[in-house]
């Protein structure tokens, strides 16, 4: 995807009080680090940052004092109750550089009739070019029968990406649902009741 541009301002105040003042002013505290540079403490526009973070593995163009720096998000701290963004860690990247990222697994297709699928591994770790990070991977279960499994090594990766996750790890399994003991007991009770009612009707007749 294209770069998401965010205009940053340098932070000169630190600590919880300064962070609260920033958030009240609809800004988000953040730090830029990587490539041997000193960590750079900045403030990002709150609303634009919230919208930008909805994109998985996005590439950010951080504009500060006339200089543009490319970065990816490495960590987002949120208030556990209000889900307000409290702090963002941004890793500086360069064009052509490869970085490791986690991407979500998206299941497509339908397995054989009467079967269900279970996603055993929700995310895969991939290494990809920093300016062309994948948003996810698709795993097709079309027509797969009971007992089928898909491992990380079976997944077709986006062009240019390599697998970091253990290729033997199971990603998706296909199975046929088994009736629970309660279901079996309920079915047996219903059958017994039907038989009793049938016998009662026969005796009355």
Short mmCIF file of C-alpha atoms in Angstrom, two decimals:
data_model
loop_
_atom_site.label_atom_id
_atom_site.label_comp_id
_atom_site.label_asym_id
_atom_site.label_seq_id
_atom_site.Cartn_x
_atom_site.Cartn_y
_atom_site.Cartn_z
CA UNK A 1 0.00 0.00 0.00
CA UNK A 2 1.11 3.61 -0.39
CA UNK A 3 2.80 5.51 2.41
CA UNK A 4 0.62 7.07 5.10
CA UNK A 5 1.85 10.58 5.80
CA UNK A 6 1.82 11.92 9.35
CA UNK A 7 3.10 15.34 10.38
CA UNK A 8 5.04 15.11 13.64
CA UNK A 9 6.32 17.69 16.08
CA UNK A 10 9.30 17.23 18.39
CA UNK A 11 8.57 16.59 22.07
CA UNK A 12 10.52 18.48 24.70
CA UNK A 13 8.49 17.46 27.76
CA UNK A 14 8.38 13.92 29.11
CA UNK A 15 6.64 11.95 31.82
CA UNK A 16 3.03 11.02 32.50
CA UNK A 17 1.89 14.59 33.02
CA UNK A 18 3.33 15.74 29.70
CA UNK A 19 1.79 12.72 27.95
CA UNK A 20 -1.64 13.52 29.42
CA UNK A 21 -1.37 17.12 28.24
CA UNK A 22 -0.52 15.91 24.75
CA UNK A 23 -3.51 13.57 24.64
CA UNK A 24 -5.81 16.34 25.88
CA UNK A 25 -4.55 18.37 22.93
CA UNK A 26 -5.55 15.45 20.64
CA UNK A 27 -1.97 14.36 20.03
CA UNK A 28 -0.27 10.99 20.55
CA UNK A 29 3.19 10.58 22.14
CA UNK A 30 5.51 8.48 19.96
CA UNK A 31 9.16 7.53 19.57
CA UNK A 32 11.13 6.96 16.36
CA UNK A 33 14.15 4.66 16.63
CA UNK A 34 16.40 2.38 14.60
CA UNK A 35 19.39 2.40 12.23
CA UNK A 36 21.75 3.42 15.01
CA UNK A 37 20.08 6.79 15.56
CA UNK A 38 19.19 8.29 18.90
CA UNK A 39 15.51 7.72 19.75
CA UNK A 40 13.48 10.69 18.56
CA UNK A 41 10.50 11.62 20.74
CA UNK A 42 7.65 13.13 18.75
CA UNK A 43 3.95 13.95 18.96
CA UNK A 44 1.59 12.72 16.22
CA UNK A 45 -1.86 14.09 15.30
CA UNK A 46 -4.39 12.06 17.28
CA UNK A 47 -7.25 11.55 14.83
CA UNK A 48 -5.02 10.91 11.81
CA UNK A 49 -2.90 8.45 13.81
CA UNK A 50 -5.98 6.56 15.03
CA UNK A 51 -7.20 6.16 11.43
CA UNK A 52 -3.72 5.18 10.19
CA UNK A 53 -3.36 2.43 12.79
CA UNK A 54 -6.41 0.66 11.36
CA UNK A 55 -4.14 -0.43 8.47
CA UNK A 56 -2.15 -3.58 9.20
CA UNK A 57 1.63 -3.32 8.54
CA UNK A 58 1.32 0.10 6.95
CA UNK A 59 4.35 2.12 5.89
CA UNK A 60 4.43 5.57 7.47
CA UNK A 61 6.06 8.71 6.13
CA UNK A 62 6.81 10.81 9.21
CA UNK A 63 7.38 14.47 8.38
CA UNK A 64 9.34 16.43 10.98
CA UNK A 65 11.05 19.80 10.57
CA UNK A 66 11.21 19.45 6.79
CA UNK A 67 12.64 15.92 6.93
CA UNK A 68 10.75 12.77 5.94
CA UNK A 69 11.46 9.44 7.67
CA UNK A 70 9.98 6.07 6.68
CA UNK A 71 8.84 3.89 9.56
CA UNK A 72 6.62 0.99 10.55
CA UNK A 73 4.71 0.49 13.81
CA UNK A 74 6.35 -1.93 16.24
CA UNK A 75 4.14 -1.38 19.27
CA UNK A 76 0.96 0.46 20.25
CA UNK A 77 0.06 1.03 23.88
CA UNK A 78 -3.65 1.59 24.58
CA UNK A 79 -5.70 2.30 27.67
CA UNK A 80 -7.19 -1.11 28.49
CA UNK A 81 -10.59 0.37 29.40
CA UNK A 82 -11.09 3.26 26.99
CA UNK A 83 -8.85 1.87 24.22
CA UNK A 84 -7.33 5.33 23.83
CA UNK A 85 -3.90 5.29 22.13
CA UNK A 86 -1.34 6.15 24.80
CA UNK A 87 1.95 5.68 22.96
CA UNK A 88 3.31 4.45 19.62
CA UNK A 89 6.74 2.94 18.90
CA UNK A 90 7.91 3.48 15.31
CA UNK A 91 10.85 1.62 13.76
CA UNK A 92 12.79 3.54 11.11
CA UNK A 93 13.16 1.59 7.85
CA UNK A 94 14.92 2.13 4.52
CA UNK A 95 13.81 1.26 1.00
CA UNK A 96 15.11 -2.19 0.06
CA UNK A 97 15.53 -3.26 3.68
CA UNK A 98 13.81 -6.45 4.86
CA UNK A 99 11.97 -6.57 8.19
CA UNK A 100 10.01 -9.24 10.08
CA UNK A 101 6.29 -8.62 10.58
CA UNK A 102 3.29 -10.62 11.78
CA UNK A 103 0.39 -10.92 9.32
CA UNK A 104 -3.12 -12.30 9.92
CA UNK A 105 -4.38 -15.52 8.32
CA UNK A 106 -7.53 -15.15 6.17
CA UNK A 107 -9.36 -18.39 5.32
CA UNK A 108 -11.10 -18.51 1.93
CA UNK A 109 -13.27 -21.16 0.28
CA UNK A 110 -15.49 -23.92 1.71
CA UNK A 111 -14.36 -27.30 3.00
CA UNK A 112 -16.24 -30.52 2.12
CA UNK A 113 -19.94 -30.65 3.10
CA UNK A 114 -20.48 -31.57 6.75
CA UNK A 115 -17.01 -30.45 7.84
CA UNK A 116 -15.80 -27.42 9.76
CA UNK A 117 -12.45 -25.65 9.86
CA UNK A 118 -10.48 -24.41 12.87
CA UNK A 119 -7.76 -21.76 12.57
CA UNK A 120 -5.03 -23.04 14.88
CA UNK A 121 -2.55 -20.21 14.12
CA UNK A 122 -4.05 -16.74 13.73
CA UNK A 123 -0.87 -14.96 12.53
CA UNK A 124 2.27 -15.88 10.61
CA UNK A 125 5.65 -14.18 10.91
CA UNK A 126 7.10 -13.18 7.56
CA UNK A 127 10.15 -11.31 6.36
CA UNK A 128 9.40 -8.82 3.63
CA UNK A 129 10.72 -5.66 2.00
CA UNK A 130 9.98 -2.73 4.31
CA UNK A 131 8.24 -0.65 1.66
CA UNK A 132 6.08 -3.58 0.42
CA UNK A 133 4.78 -5.19 3.59
CA UNK A 134 1.95 -7.72 3.12
CA UNK A 135 -1.38 -7.05 4.83
CA UNK A 136 -2.12 -10.75 5.38
CA UNK A 137 -2.06 -14.21 3.82
CA UNK A 138 -4.93 -16.19 2.29
CA UNK A 139 -5.37 -19.88 3.05
CA UNK A 140 -7.75 -21.79 0.76
CA UNK A 141 -9.72 -24.67 2.28
CA UNK A 142 -11.83 -25.23 -0.85
CA UNK A 143 -13.03 -28.86 -0.99
CA UNK A 144 -10.77 -30.12 1.81
CA UNK A 145 -12.06 -33.26 3.55
CA UNK A 146 -12.19 -34.39 7.17
CA UNK A 147 -8.69 -34.82 8.64
CA UNK A 148 -6.97 -32.36 6.28
CA UNK A 149 -4.43 -29.97 7.77
CA UNK A 150 -2.60 -26.96 6.37
CA UNK A 151 0.79 -26.11 7.82
CA UNK A 152 2.65 -22.80 7.65
CA UNK A 153 4.90 -24.30 4.98
CA UNK A 154 1.85 -25.01 2.78
CA UNK A 155 0.72 -21.37 2.74
CA UNK A 156 1.30 -19.45 -0.49
CA UNK A 157 3.18 -16.31 0.54
CA UNK A 158 2.96 -12.85 -1.03
CA UNK A 159 5.60 -12.16 -3.66
CA UNK A 160 8.95 -11.28 -2.13
CA UNK A 161 8.06 -12.55 1.35
CA UNK A 162 9.76 -15.42 3.18
CA UNK A 163 8.41 -17.46 6.09
CA UNK A 164 9.86 -16.91 9.58
CA UNK A 165 7.29 -19.06 11.45
CA UNK A 166 8.16 -22.77 11.83
CA UNK A 167 6.87 -24.35 8.56
CA UNK A 168 5.65 -27.42 10.49
CA UNK A 169 3.20 -25.42 12.64
CA UNK A 170 -0.44 -26.26 11.90
CA UNK A 171 -2.42 -23.28 10.60
CA UNK A 172 -5.85 -24.78 9.77
CA UNK A 173 -7.47 -28.16 10.48
CA UNK A 174 -10.58 -29.67 8.89
CA UNK A 175 -12.85 -31.99 10.88
CA UNK A 176 -16.36 -33.40 11.09
CA UNK A 177 -18.24 -32.21 14.19
CA UNK A 178 -18.91 -35.01 16.67
CA UNK A 179 -22.21 -35.10 18.56
CA UNK A 180 -21.73 -34.36 22.24
CA UNK A 181 -22.80 -36.81 24.95
CA UNK A 182 -25.65 -34.44 25.83
CA UNK A 183 -26.84 -34.44 22.21
CA UNK A 184 -26.74 -38.25 22.07
CA UNK A 185 -28.66 -38.53 25.38
CA UNK A 186 -31.25 -36.00 24.18
CA UNK A 187 -31.73 -37.90 20.93
CA UNK A 188 -32.14 -41.20 22.84
CA UNK A 189 -34.67 -39.64 25.23
CA UNK A 190 -36.65 -38.22 22.32
CA UNK A 191 -36.65 -41.63 20.61
CA UNK A 192 -37.83 -43.32 23.82
CA UNK A 193 -40.62 -40.77 24.25
CA UNK A 194 -41.74 -41.25 20.65
CA UNK A 195 -41.79 -45.01 21.14
CA UNK A 196 -43.85 -44.70 24.33
CA UNK A 197 -46.33 -42.39 22.66
CA UNK A 198 -46.62 -44.77 19.70
CA UNK A 199 -47.23 -47.73 22.03
CA UNK A 200 -49.84 -45.77 23.99
CA UNK A 201 -51.66 -44.84 20.78
CA UNK A 202 -51.63 -48.48 19.64
CA UNK A 203 -53.10 -49.70 22.95
CA UNK A 204 -55.84 -47.08 22.84
CA UNK A 205 -56.75 -48.13 19.34
#
